[in-house]
Short mmCIF file of C-alpha atoms in Angstrom, two decimals:
data_model
loop_
_atom_site.label_atom_id
_atom_site.label_comp_id
_atom_site.label_asym_id
_atom_site.label_seq_id
_atom_site.Cartn_x
_atom_site.Cartn_y
_atom_site.Cartn_z
CA MET Y 1 -34.80 -12.82 -4.65
CA LYS Y 2 -35.67 -9.73 -6.62
CA GLU Y 3 -34.36 -6.38 -5.56
CA SER Y 4 -37.04 -3.81 -4.91
CA THR Y 5 -37.21 -0.80 -7.20
CA SER Y 6 -36.73 1.57 -4.28
CA VAL Y 7 -33.41 -0.06 -3.27
CA ILE Y 8 -32.16 0.07 -6.87
CA LYS Y 9 -33.00 3.76 -7.00
CA LYS Y 10 -31.25 4.40 -3.68
CA LEU Y 11 -28.15 2.59 -4.90
CA GLU Y 12 -27.95 4.69 -8.07
CA GLN Y 13 -28.38 7.89 -6.08
CA ALA Y 14 -25.87 6.84 -3.45
CA LYS Y 15 -23.22 6.02 -6.08
CA GLN Y 16 -23.66 9.50 -7.53
CA TRP Y 17 -23.44 11.21 -4.11
CA VAL Y 18 -20.24 9.32 -3.28
CA GLN Y 19 -18.71 10.11 -6.69
CA GLU Y 20 -19.52 13.81 -6.27
CA ALA Y 21 -17.95 13.85 -2.81
CA GLY Y 22 -14.84 12.17 -4.21
CA GLN Y 23 -14.54 14.78 -6.91
CA PHE Y 24 -14.91 17.50 -4.26
CA LEU Y 25 -12.00 15.96 -2.31
CA ARG Y 26 -9.77 15.62 -5.36
CA GLU Y 27 -10.42 19.22 -6.36
CA ASN Y 28 -9.60 20.54 -2.90
CA LEU Y 29 -6.61 18.34 -2.11
CA ALA Y 30 -4.14 21.21 -2.42
CA GLU Y 31 -6.03 23.40 0.07
CA PRO Y 32 -4.74 23.65 3.66
CA LEU Y 33 -6.41 21.30 6.13
CA GLU Y 34 -7.84 22.02 9.55
CA ILE Y 35 -6.82 19.01 11.60
CA THR Y 36 -8.32 18.14 14.99
CA GLU Y 37 -7.32 15.36 17.37
CA LYS Y 38 -10.23 13.18 18.47
CA THR Y 39 -9.37 10.60 21.12
CA ARG Y 40 -5.55 10.81 20.86
CA TYR Y 41 -2.76 12.43 18.85
CA ASP Y 42 -2.97 9.84 16.07
CA ASP Y 43 -6.80 9.79 15.84
CA LEU Y 44 -7.43 12.71 13.52
CA VAL Y 45 -10.34 14.40 11.82
CA THR Y 46 -10.20 17.20 9.25
CA ASN Y 47 -12.61 19.82 8.01
CA TYR Y 48 -12.93 17.63 4.91
CA ASP Y 49 -14.22 14.60 6.84
CA LYS Y 50 -16.90 16.91 8.21
CA ALA Y 51 -17.63 18.58 4.87
CA VAL Y 52 -18.04 15.25 3.04
CA GLN Y 53 -20.25 13.90 5.80
CA LYS Y 54 -22.43 17.03 5.68
CA ARG Y 55 -22.77 16.85 1.89
CA ILE Y 56 -23.77 13.19 1.82
CA ILE Y 57 -26.10 13.38 4.82
CA SER Y 58 -27.91 16.34 3.33
CA LYS Y 59 -28.41 14.44 0.06
CA ILE Y 60 -29.80 11.40 1.89
CA LEU Y 61 -32.15 13.43 4.07
CA GLN Y 62 -33.31 15.55 1.17
CA ALA Y 63 -34.33 12.42 -0.74
CA TYR Y 64 -35.30 10.24 2.25
CA PRO Y 65 -36.13 12.44 5.25
CA LYS Y 66 -37.33 9.47 7.34
CA ASP Y 67 -34.20 7.35 6.90
CA PHE Y 68 -31.70 6.98 9.74
CA ILE Y 69 -27.98 7.68 9.33
CA LEU Y 70 -25.07 6.36 11.37
CA ALA Y 71 -22.03 8.46 10.45
CA GLU Y 72 -18.49 8.43 11.83
CA GLU Y 73 -18.17 12.13 12.57
CA ASP Y 74 -21.57 12.57 14.25
CA GLU Y 75 -21.28 13.67 17.85
CA LYS Y 76 -24.42 11.76 18.77
CA LYS Y 77 -24.79 8.55 16.82
CA VAL Y 78 -27.81 6.33 16.33
CA GLU Y 79 -27.13 2.75 17.34
CA PHE Y 80 -27.13 0.08 14.67
CA SER Y 81 -30.32 -1.91 15.10
CA GLU Y 82 -32.48 -4.44 13.29
CA GLN Y 83 -35.41 -2.33 14.44
CA ILE Y 84 -34.42 0.44 12.01
CA SER Y 85 -36.14 -0.19 8.73
CA GLN Y 86 -33.88 2.14 6.67
CA LEU Y 87 -30.35 2.79 7.94
CA TRP Y 88 -27.40 4.35 6.11
CA VAL Y 89 -23.88 3.85 7.47
CA LEU Y 90 -21.33 6.44 6.34
CA ASP Y 91 -17.58 6.86 6.67
CA PRO Y 92 -16.91 10.20 4.95
CA ILE Y 93 -13.12 9.72 4.82
CA ASP Y 94 -11.74 6.33 5.77
CA GLY Y 95 -7.98 6.50 6.25
CA THR Y 96 -7.91 10.10 7.47
CA THR Y 97 -4.22 9.86 8.39
CA ASN Y 98 -3.43 8.74 4.84
CA PHE Y 99 -5.60 11.59 3.55
CA ILE Y 100 -3.59 14.09 5.60
CA VAL Y 101 -0.08 12.68 5.20
CA GLN Y 102 -0.17 10.84 1.88
CA LYS Y 103 -3.00 12.48 -0.06
CA ASP Y 104 -3.61 8.94 -1.24
CA ASP Y 105 -5.00 5.58 -0.06
CA PHE Y 106 -8.22 6.88 1.48
CA ALA Y 107 -11.85 6.03 0.74
CA ILE Y 108 -15.43 7.20 1.07
CA MET Y 109 -17.73 4.39 2.26
CA LEU Y 110 -21.48 4.16 2.37
CA ALA Y 111 -23.65 1.17 3.22
CA TYR Y 112 -27.39 0.72 3.37
CA PHE Y 113 -29.34 -1.64 5.62
CA GLU Y 114 -32.99 -2.55 5.95
CA ASN Y 115 -33.89 -4.10 9.30
CA GLY Y 116 -30.28 -5.09 9.87
CA VAL Y 117 -29.84 -6.67 6.43
CA GLY Y 118 -27.17 -5.12 4.21
CA LYS Y 119 -28.73 -4.10 0.90
CA PHE Y 120 -25.73 -2.52 -0.80
CA GLY Y 121 -22.26 -1.17 -0.09
CA ILE Y 122 -20.18 1.47 -1.83
CA ILE Y 123 -16.44 2.13 -1.49
CA LEU Y 124 -14.74 4.86 -3.49
CA ASP Y 125 -10.95 4.69 -3.80
CA VAL Y 126 -10.87 8.45 -4.20
CA MET Y 127 -7.47 9.02 -5.81
CA ASN Y 128 -7.73 6.10 -8.22
CA GLU Y 129 -11.33 6.99 -9.09
CA LYS Y 130 -12.41 3.41 -8.57
CA LEU Y 131 -15.93 2.88 -7.28
CA TYR Y 132 -16.57 -0.56 -5.78
CA TRP Y 133 -20.22 -1.40 -5.17
CA SER Y 134 -22.72 -4.21 -4.96
CA ASN Y 135 -26.32 -4.70 -5.85
CA ASP Y 136 -28.55 -7.58 -4.86
CA HIS Y 137 -26.64 -10.22 -6.78
CA ALA Y 138 -23.14 -9.08 -7.73
CA ALA Y 139 -20.13 -6.84 -7.00
CA PHE Y 140 -18.58 -4.33 -9.36
CA CYS Y 141 -15.61 -2.00 -9.79
CA ASN Y 142 -16.89 0.96 -11.78
CA GLU Y 143 -18.93 -0.80 -14.48
CA LYS Y 144 -16.95 -4.06 -14.47
CA GLN Y 145 -18.38 -7.05 -12.63
CA LEU Y 146 -15.98 -8.65 -10.18
CA HIS Y 147 -15.64 -12.40 -9.80
CA GLU Y 148 -14.53 -14.80 -7.10
CA ASN Y 149 -10.80 -15.27 -7.27
CA VAL Y 150 -9.47 -17.21 -4.30
CA ALA Y 151 -5.95 -18.65 -4.34
CA PRO Y 152 -4.72 -21.21 -1.79
CA LEU Y 153 -3.87 -19.68 1.59
CA HIS Y 154 -0.14 -20.37 1.28
CA GLN Y 155 -0.03 -18.47 -2.02
CA SER Y 156 -1.85 -15.43 -0.66
CA LEU Y 157 -1.30 -12.21 1.25
CA LEU Y 158 -3.15 -10.73 4.22
CA ALA Y 159 -3.94 -7.12 5.02
CA VAL Y 160 -3.57 -6.50 8.73
CA ASN Y 161 -3.83 -3.99 11.50
CA ALA Y 162 -0.19 -3.56 12.58
CA TYR Y 163 -0.93 -3.80 16.31
CA MET Y 164 -2.99 -7.01 16.02
CA TYR Y 165 -0.28 -8.52 13.84
CA ARG Y 166 2.67 -7.75 16.08
CA THR Y 167 0.88 -8.84 19.27
CA ASN Y 168 -0.53 -12.00 17.62
CA THR Y 169 -4.05 -10.95 18.65
CA GLY Y 170 -6.46 -13.71 17.76
CA GLY Y 171 -3.55 -15.74 16.37
CA LEU Y 172 -3.08 -13.38 13.44
CA LEU Y 173 0.71 -13.66 13.51
CA ASP Y 174 0.42 -17.46 13.63
CA LEU Y 175 -1.93 -17.36 10.65
CA SER Y 176 0.41 -15.07 8.72
CA HIS Y 177 3.11 -17.74 8.81
CA HIS Y 178 0.87 -19.87 6.58
CA THR Y 179 0.71 -17.13 3.92
CA LEU Y 180 3.15 -15.22 1.72
CA GLY Y 181 3.06 -12.33 4.18
CA VAL Y 182 1.22 -9.26 5.37
CA ARG Y 183 0.54 -5.80 4.02
CA SER Y 184 -0.69 -2.76 5.89
CA CYS Y 185 -2.02 0.32 4.13
CA GLY Y 186 -3.78 2.28 6.87
CA SER Y 187 -7.29 2.29 5.43
CA ALA Y 188 -10.05 -0.26 5.85
CA GLY Y 189 -11.70 0.93 2.65
CA ILE Y 190 -8.54 0.54 0.58
CA SER Y 191 -7.89 -2.85 2.21
CA TYR Y 192 -11.39 -3.97 1.16
CA THR Y 193 -10.75 -2.82 -2.42
CA LYS Y 194 -7.62 -5.01 -2.46
CA LEU Y 195 -9.71 -7.92 -1.17
CA LEU Y 196 -12.30 -7.38 -3.91
CA ASP Y 197 -9.52 -7.17 -6.52
CA GLY Y 198 -8.07 -10.49 -5.33
CA LYS Y 199 -4.81 -8.86 -4.16
CA ILE Y 200 -5.24 -10.05 -0.59
CA ILE Y 201 -7.14 -13.05 0.71
CA GLY Y 202 -8.12 -11.70 4.12
CA TYR Y 203 -8.35 -8.47 6.07
CA PHE Y 204 -7.98 -8.30 9.86
CA SER Y 205 -8.45 -5.12 11.84
CA HIS Y 206 -9.96 -3.30 14.80
CA LEU Y 207 -12.92 -1.49 13.32
CA GLN Y 208 -16.11 0.44 13.81
CA VAL Y 209 -19.20 -0.53 11.82
CA TRP Y 210 -18.70 2.33 9.33
CA ASP Y 211 -15.23 0.89 8.59
CA TYR Y 212 -16.48 -2.56 7.58
CA ALA Y 213 -20.19 -2.28 6.70
CA ALA Y 214 -19.71 -1.51 3.00
CA GLY Y 215 -16.77 -3.92 2.61
CA MET Y 216 -18.68 -6.71 4.32
CA ILE Y 217 -21.75 -6.30 2.09
CA ILE Y 218 -19.82 -6.03 -1.19
CA SER Y 219 -17.39 -8.87 -0.39
CA GLU Y 220 -20.27 -11.24 0.44
CA LYS Y 221 -21.11 -11.19 -3.27
CA LEU Y 222 -17.66 -12.67 -3.94
CA GLY Y 223 -17.93 -15.42 -1.34
CA PHE Y 224 -16.35 -13.64 1.61
CA VAL Y 225 -17.64 -13.67 5.15
CA THR Y 226 -17.01 -11.16 7.95
CA LYS Y 227 -16.57 -12.42 11.50
CA ALA Y 228 -15.67 -11.08 14.91
CA LEU Y 229 -12.50 -12.48 16.45
CA ASP Y 230 -14.51 -14.99 18.49
CA GLY Y 231 -15.96 -16.47 15.29
CA GLU Y 232 -19.40 -14.93 15.83
CA ASN Y 233 -20.98 -12.30 13.62
CA PRO Y 234 -19.83 -8.73 14.36
CA HIS Y 235 -22.21 -6.95 16.74
CA PHE Y 236 -22.14 -3.66 14.79
CA ASN Y 237 -21.84 -1.55 17.92
CA GLY Y 238 -18.57 -0.05 19.13
CA ARG Y 239 -15.06 -0.82 17.98
CA GLU Y 240 -14.51 -4.50 17.39
CA MET Y 241 -11.81 -6.79 16.03
CA VAL Y 242 -13.15 -8.29 12.82
CA TYR Y 243 -11.90 -10.15 9.80
CA THR Y 244 -13.15 -10.81 6.31
CA VAL Y 245 -12.01 -14.01 4.55
CA PRO Y 246 -13.28 -16.40 1.88
CA LYS Y 247 -16.13 -18.43 3.32
CA ARG Y 248 -14.72 -21.62 1.87
CA LEU Y 249 -11.38 -21.09 3.68
CA LEU Y 250 -12.98 -20.05 6.99
CA GLY Y 251 -12.41 -23.39 8.70
CA LEU Y 252 -8.77 -23.58 7.61
CA ILE Y 253 -8.09 -19.99 8.58
CA GLN Y 254 -9.68 -20.38 12.02
CA GLU Y 255 -7.58 -23.51 12.54
CA LYS Y 256 -4.37 -21.64 11.67
CA MET Y 257 -5.39 -18.76 13.95
CA GLN Y 258 -5.47 -21.27 16.78
CA GLY Y 259 -1.75 -21.74 16.29
CA SER Y 260 -1.78 -25.26 14.91
CA GLU Y 261 1.60 -26.13 13.49
CA ASN Y 262 2.65 -26.21 9.81
CA MET V 1 30.05 19.56 -10.10
CA LYS V 2 29.31 19.01 -13.74
CA GLU V 3 27.99 15.70 -14.89
CA SER V 4 30.03 14.08 -17.59
CA THR V 5 28.43 13.70 -20.99
CA SER V 6 28.88 9.94 -20.88
CA VAL V 7 26.90 9.62 -17.63
CA ILE V 8 24.10 11.79 -19.01
CA LYS V 9 23.95 9.57 -22.07
CA LYS V 10 23.90 6.42 -19.93
CA LEU V 11 21.06 7.83 -17.82
CA GLU V 12 18.94 8.58 -20.87
CA GLN V 13 19.54 5.10 -22.28
CA ALA V 14 18.87 3.43 -18.95
CA LYS V 15 15.56 5.25 -18.51
CA GLN V 16 14.49 4.01 -21.92
CA TRP V 17 15.54 0.39 -21.21
CA VAL V 18 13.62 0.39 -17.92
CA GLN V 19 10.54 1.92 -19.54
CA GLU V 20 10.61 -0.70 -22.32
CA ALA V 21 10.92 -3.50 -19.76
CA GLY V 22 7.97 -2.06 -17.84
CA GLN V 23 5.87 -2.00 -20.96
CA PHE V 24 6.83 -5.62 -21.64
CA LEU V 25 5.61 -6.59 -18.14
CA ARG V 26 2.34 -4.69 -18.45
CA GLU V 27 1.64 -6.29 -21.82
CA ASN V 28 2.30 -9.79 -20.49
CA LEU V 29 0.60 -9.51 -17.13
CA ALA V 30 -2.27 -11.77 -18.12
CA GLU V 31 0.06 -14.59 -19.25
CA PRO V 32 0.61 -17.56 -16.91
CA LEU V 33 3.73 -17.34 -14.73
CA GLU V 34 6.41 -19.92 -14.11
CA ILE V 35 7.17 -19.53 -10.43
CA THR V 36 10.26 -20.99 -8.75
CA GLU V 37 11.16 -20.99 -5.06
CA LYS V 38 14.65 -19.67 -4.35
CA THR V 39 15.76 -19.96 -0.70
CA ARG V 40 12.33 -20.76 0.83
CA TYR V 41 8.63 -21.05 -0.03
CA ASP V 42 8.05 -17.31 0.20
CA ASP V 43 11.20 -16.27 -1.71
CA LEU V 44 10.00 -16.49 -5.28
CA VAL V 45 11.28 -15.81 -8.76
CA THR V 46 9.35 -15.93 -12.01
CA ASN V 47 10.23 -16.30 -15.66
CA TYR V 48 9.48 -12.57 -15.92
CA ASP V 49 12.16 -11.58 -13.39
CA LYS V 50 14.58 -13.54 -15.56
CA ALA V 51 13.25 -12.16 -18.85
CA VAL V 52 13.46 -8.54 -17.70
CA GLN V 53 16.97 -9.08 -16.35
CA LYS V 54 18.08 -10.62 -19.62
CA ARG V 55 16.59 -7.77 -21.68
CA ILE V 56 18.22 -5.03 -19.63
CA ILE V 57 21.59 -6.76 -19.29
CA SER V 58 21.76 -7.32 -23.02
CA LYS V 59 21.04 -3.63 -23.64
CA ILE V 60 23.77 -2.56 -21.21
CA LEU V 61 26.35 -4.95 -22.60
CA GLN V 62 25.52 -4.10 -26.18
CA ALA V 63 26.17 -0.42 -25.48
CA TYR V 64 28.89 -0.82 -22.83
CA PRO V 65 30.54 -4.22 -23.18
CA LYS V 66 33.20 -3.43 -20.56
CA ASP V 67 30.79 -2.36 -17.80
CA PHE V 68 30.09 -4.64 -14.84
CA ILE V 69 26.59 -5.65 -13.78
CA LEU V 70 25.37 -6.82 -10.39
CA ALA V 71 21.87 -8.26 -10.90
CA GLU V 72 19.54 -9.99 -8.46
CA GLU V 73 18.81 -13.06 -10.51
CA ASP V 74 22.40 -13.80 -11.56
CA GLU V 75 23.63 -17.14 -10.30
CA LYS V 76 27.16 -15.82 -9.95
CA LYS V 77 27.26 -12.19 -8.91
CA VAL V 78 30.09 -9.68 -9.06
CA GLU V 79 30.77 -8.10 -5.67
CA PHE V 80 30.07 -4.42 -5.21
CA SER V 81 33.43 -2.66 -5.11
CA GLU V 82 34.95 0.80 -5.34
CA GLN V 83 37.52 -0.80 -7.59
CA ILE V 84 34.96 -1.20 -10.35
CA SER V 85 34.96 1.91 -12.47
CA GLN V 86 31.57 1.26 -14.13
CA LEU V 87 29.01 -0.83 -12.22
CA TRP V 88 25.29 -1.25 -12.87
CA VAL V 89 23.05 -2.65 -10.12
CA LEU V 90 19.78 -4.17 -11.31
CA ASP V 91 16.64 -5.52 -9.67
CA PRO V 92 14.52 -6.71 -12.58
CA ILE V 93 11.34 -7.11 -10.50
CA ASP V 94 11.35 -5.79 -6.98
CA GLY V 95 8.34 -7.06 -5.06
CA THR V 96 8.09 -10.37 -6.88
CA THR V 97 5.43 -11.64 -4.47
CA ASN V 98 3.30 -8.56 -5.20
CA PHE V 99 3.92 -9.13 -8.90
CA ILE V 100 2.65 -12.70 -8.61
CA VAL V 101 -0.23 -12.23 -6.18
CA GLN V 102 -1.34 -8.63 -6.69
CA LYS V 103 -0.19 -7.77 -10.23
CA ASP V 104 0.54 -4.41 -8.66
CA ASP V 105 3.01 -2.64 -6.34
CA PHE V 106 6.20 -3.89 -7.97
CA ALA V 107 9.13 -2.03 -9.50
CA ILE V 108 12.08 -2.27 -11.82
CA MET V 109 15.21 -0.70 -10.34
CA LEU V 110 18.51 0.20 -11.90
CA ALA V 111 21.42 2.10 -10.37
CA TYR V 112 24.77 3.12 -11.77
CA PHE V 113 28.01 3.56 -9.84
CA GLU V 114 31.49 4.75 -10.79
CA ASN V 115 34.19 3.66 -8.36
CA GLY V 116 31.62 3.14 -5.64
CA VAL V 117 29.96 6.52 -6.14
CA GLY V 118 26.26 6.47 -7.11
CA LYS V 119 25.79 8.42 -10.32
CA PHE V 120 22.10 7.87 -10.90
CA GLY V 121 19.18 5.71 -9.82
CA ILE V 122 15.99 4.68 -11.60
CA ILE V 123 12.83 3.18 -10.10
CA LEU V 124 9.84 2.35 -12.28
CA ASP V 125 6.49 1.87 -10.53
CA VAL V 126 5.41 -0.41 -13.35
CA MET V 127 1.62 -0.40 -12.98
CA ASN V 128 1.32 3.33 -12.30
CA GLU V 129 3.80 4.11 -15.13
CA LYS V 130 5.75 6.41 -12.84
CA LEU V 131 9.48 6.62 -13.46
CA TYR V 132 11.48 8.04 -10.56
CA TRP V 133 15.07 8.99 -11.38
CA SER V 134 17.92 11.28 -10.49
CA ASN V 135 20.66 13.04 -12.35
CA ASP V 136 23.69 14.78 -10.87
CA HIS V 137 21.71 17.49 -9.11
CA ALA V 138 18.02 16.63 -8.75
CA ALA V 139 15.32 13.95 -8.50
CA PHE V 140 12.34 13.55 -10.78
CA CYS V 141 9.08 11.64 -11.23
CA ASN V 142 8.57 11.29 -14.96
CA GLU V 143 9.43 14.84 -16.13
CA LYS V 144 8.45 16.62 -12.91
CA GLN V 145 11.21 17.66 -10.51
CA LEU V 146 10.66 16.50 -6.92
CA HIS V 147 11.38 18.71 -3.94
CA GLU V 148 12.26 18.19 -0.29
CA ASN V 149 9.09 17.82 1.72
CA VAL V 150 9.80 16.77 5.30
CA ALA V 151 7.07 16.99 7.98
CA PRO V 152 7.81 16.68 11.69
CA LEU V 153 8.38 13.09 12.82
CA HIS V 154 5.18 12.95 14.92
CA GLN V 155 3.10 13.96 11.88
CA SER V 156 4.64 11.35 9.61
CA LEU V 157 4.37 7.70 8.61
CA LEU V 158 7.05 5.00 8.28
CA ALA V 159 7.30 2.17 5.80
CA VAL V 160 8.61 -0.93 7.50
CA ASN V 161 9.61 -4.52 7.09
CA ALA V 162 6.93 -6.36 9.08
CA TYR V 163 9.41 -8.66 10.86
CA MET V 164 11.72 -5.85 12.00
CA TYR V 165 8.72 -3.86 13.19
CA ARG V 166 7.10 -6.60 15.22
CA THR V 167 10.37 -7.71 16.84
CA ASN V 168 11.47 -4.11 17.52
CA THR V 169 14.71 -4.78 15.64
CA GLY V 170 16.96 -1.76 15.97
CA GLY V 171 14.27 -0.04 18.05
CA LEU V 172 11.96 0.31 15.06
CA LEU V 173 8.81 -0.36 17.09
CA ASP V 174 9.95 2.20 19.69
CA LEU V 175 10.53 4.72 16.91
CA SER V 176 7.12 4.02 15.40
CA HIS V 177 5.44 5.19 18.61
CA HIS V 178 6.75 8.69 17.85
CA THR V 179 5.02 8.72 14.44
CA LEU V 180 1.46 8.43 13.10
CA GLY V 181 2.07 4.77 12.32
CA VAL V 182 3.54 2.26 9.94
CA ARG V 183 2.72 1.02 6.48
CA SER V 184 3.99 -2.09 4.73
CA CYS V 185 3.61 -2.66 1.00
CA GLY V 186 6.00 -5.53 0.26
CA SER V 187 8.29 -3.77 -2.19
CA ALA V 188 11.42 -1.74 -1.50
CA GLY V 189 11.03 0.07 -4.81
CA ILE V 190 7.44 1.10 -4.14
CA SER V 191 8.39 2.11 -0.58
CA TYR V 192 11.11 4.37 -2.02
CA THR V 193 8.63 5.96 -4.41
CA LYS V 194 6.42 6.79 -1.41
CA LEU V 195 9.44 8.31 0.32
CA LEU V 196 10.23 10.42 -2.74
CA ASP V 197 6.57 11.52 -2.95
CA GLY V 198 6.64 12.63 0.70
CA LYS V 199 4.06 9.99 1.71
CA ILE V 200 6.39 8.37 4.26
CA ILE V 201 9.28 9.92 6.14
CA GLY V 202 11.44 6.83 6.54
CA TYR V 203 11.86 3.31 5.19
CA PHE V 204 13.30 0.46 7.26
CA SER V 205 13.96 -2.99 5.85
CA HIS V 206 16.26 -5.96 5.41
CA LEU V 207 17.67 -5.50 1.96
CA GLN V 208 20.21 -6.46 -0.65
CA VAL V 209 22.11 -3.74 -2.50
CA TRP V 210 19.85 -4.04 -5.57
CA ASP V 211 16.86 -3.31 -3.31
CA TYR V 212 18.19 0.02 -2.02
CA ALA V 213 20.88 1.26 -4.46
CA ALA V 214 18.55 3.21 -6.73
CA GLY V 215 16.39 4.48 -3.86
CA MET V 216 19.45 5.59 -1.90
CA ILE V 217 20.89 7.55 -4.83
CA ILE V 218 17.62 9.25 -5.82
CA SER V 219 16.58 10.08 -2.27
CA GLU V 220 19.95 11.73 -1.52
CA LYS V 221 18.90 14.48 -3.92
CA LEU V 222 15.95 15.21 -1.60
CA GLY V 223 18.02 15.32 1.58
CA PHE V 224 17.68 11.68 2.64
CA VAL V 225 20.49 9.50 3.92
CA THR V 226 20.73 5.70 3.94
CA LYS V 227 22.31 3.97 6.92
CA ALA V 228 22.86 0.46 8.21
CA LEU V 229 21.22 -0.35 11.54
CA ASP V 230 24.47 0.36 13.40
CA GLY V 231 24.48 3.93 12.05
CA GLU V 232 27.32 3.26 9.62
CA ASN V 233 27.04 3.37 5.84
CA PRO V 234 25.64 0.18 4.30
CA HIS V 235 28.40 -2.17 3.17
CA PHE V 236 26.72 -3.06 -0.15
CA ASN V 237 27.47 -6.76 0.18
CA GLY V 238 24.93 -9.32 1.32
CA ARG V 239 21.58 -8.78 2.93
CA GLU V 240 21.63 -5.99 5.46
CA MET V 241 19.17 -4.06 7.63
CA VAL V 242 19.13 -0.51 6.35
CA TYR V 243 17.03 2.60 6.66
CA THR V 244 16.57 5.77 4.66
CA VAL V 245 15.47 8.91 6.52
CA PRO V 246 15.79 12.70 6.18
CA LYS V 247 19.37 13.70 7.01
CA ARG V 248 18.19 16.56 9.17
CA LEU V 249 16.10 14.21 11.34
CA LEU V 250 18.80 11.52 11.59
CA GLY V 251 19.86 12.47 15.13
CA LEU V 252 16.28 12.57 16.42
CA ILE V 253 15.37 9.30 14.74
CA GLN V 254 18.44 7.49 16.07
CA GLU V 255 17.60 8.79 19.55
CA LYS V 256 14.03 7.44 19.31
CA MET V 257 15.36 4.12 18.01
CA GLN V 258 17.32 3.84 21.23
CA GLY V 259 14.03 3.67 23.07
CA SER V 260 14.14 7.06 24.81
CA GLU V 261 10.74 7.87 26.30
CA ASN V 262 8.15 10.33 24.92
#
């Protein structure tokens, strides 16, 4: 299947917009933050989440005024739909708590869909200046093509949402006993970069579509699949427990999540 | 208190030995590993743990043939003791699983004690080429002096051992509810570097003396204190649950670990 010229052009533009936004964040990291609580004391947004969102949205709409945008910090969000012929999904700062507290381990994520089909994803590990992205046929980190690199489950690590892990939601704790252990870094975007780098074999968390859209699209190029906890495809609306694992280990992983013994 | 010339000289030599060992690991990262299970399937050692240990021990003994060395991969270990006037404590690769699986997030750690008193600590974040170390009066990352940087508990993150967290050992889960959350990276050394950078406010894990000796000594220079789970000083012998937190928050943290309500 050949990628259309217009999608290739969008991808190149989108990579540049994300890179520029990352540079803006790195240059302003020493400035004081305005921090606002959203739903609860540990659900935070800063003036920089909003500034990055504004910058990227304005670039998209300037170039493609008819496209739709689903962005984390929008008060009124469009709903993800297969009816929308051109839809951008944006997380301006993924891992906002890390951004505030650690000044590290946060990402900018942008994904692009046509009629519900993911065309490309972009994840920028801002502090390490690593841009992960996919086109129609492959995944890349900066200009280097990434390749499938799947170790056996028992020689691998998982990235997990701490709550799901400790409460064994979906059998995640059971599954973890069949691996070398779990890691938790507080950012979906950074977790997906570790998956793409082959550092972890699976990522399990409680996510909104802007948290997993880019990671899902890019990781598909390396043989990963993203599922909701019930084994179905994610529904892309509202917060949902999802996981991304190698397609060829999906059966084994689902078996271990059902608590079958060693 | 003035540092003796001999300790200053040892520190400078030790920094160089650790840096050289780090370079050796980075240069050989693409080579195949020989992996051996120690106590169980997820307690691993590689030929590189052994090679780094051998390199550093031979440097120490060449320069200081009468000094004692307590090293992780020694079959027969000396016991930590205040009776030993010159004792080096070495972890050749801390985060061996990360070293094997991720090729990232592992550290070389070296600490030096005189009659039970920590004189200096060294932690090398190998892949990021960041050397954390302390002398008699201050802590450094490479050549930059580090400074105390303690946020309020409820605006901070913890690094935790996943098992202790999920089982609420020592009230760690209770404590975590008074913070912005937990992170888990699979290496004591890397966790200590995050503590020294101000990215986390406390580190809780189940450790051997070579896992926390260097971190304890360096972090003291930034106002941190290292305690066993019972609130006493660690006993430096055998695996022990320990935590390192800011001294001026110790009372508050111990209170929250006892499960007092919000």
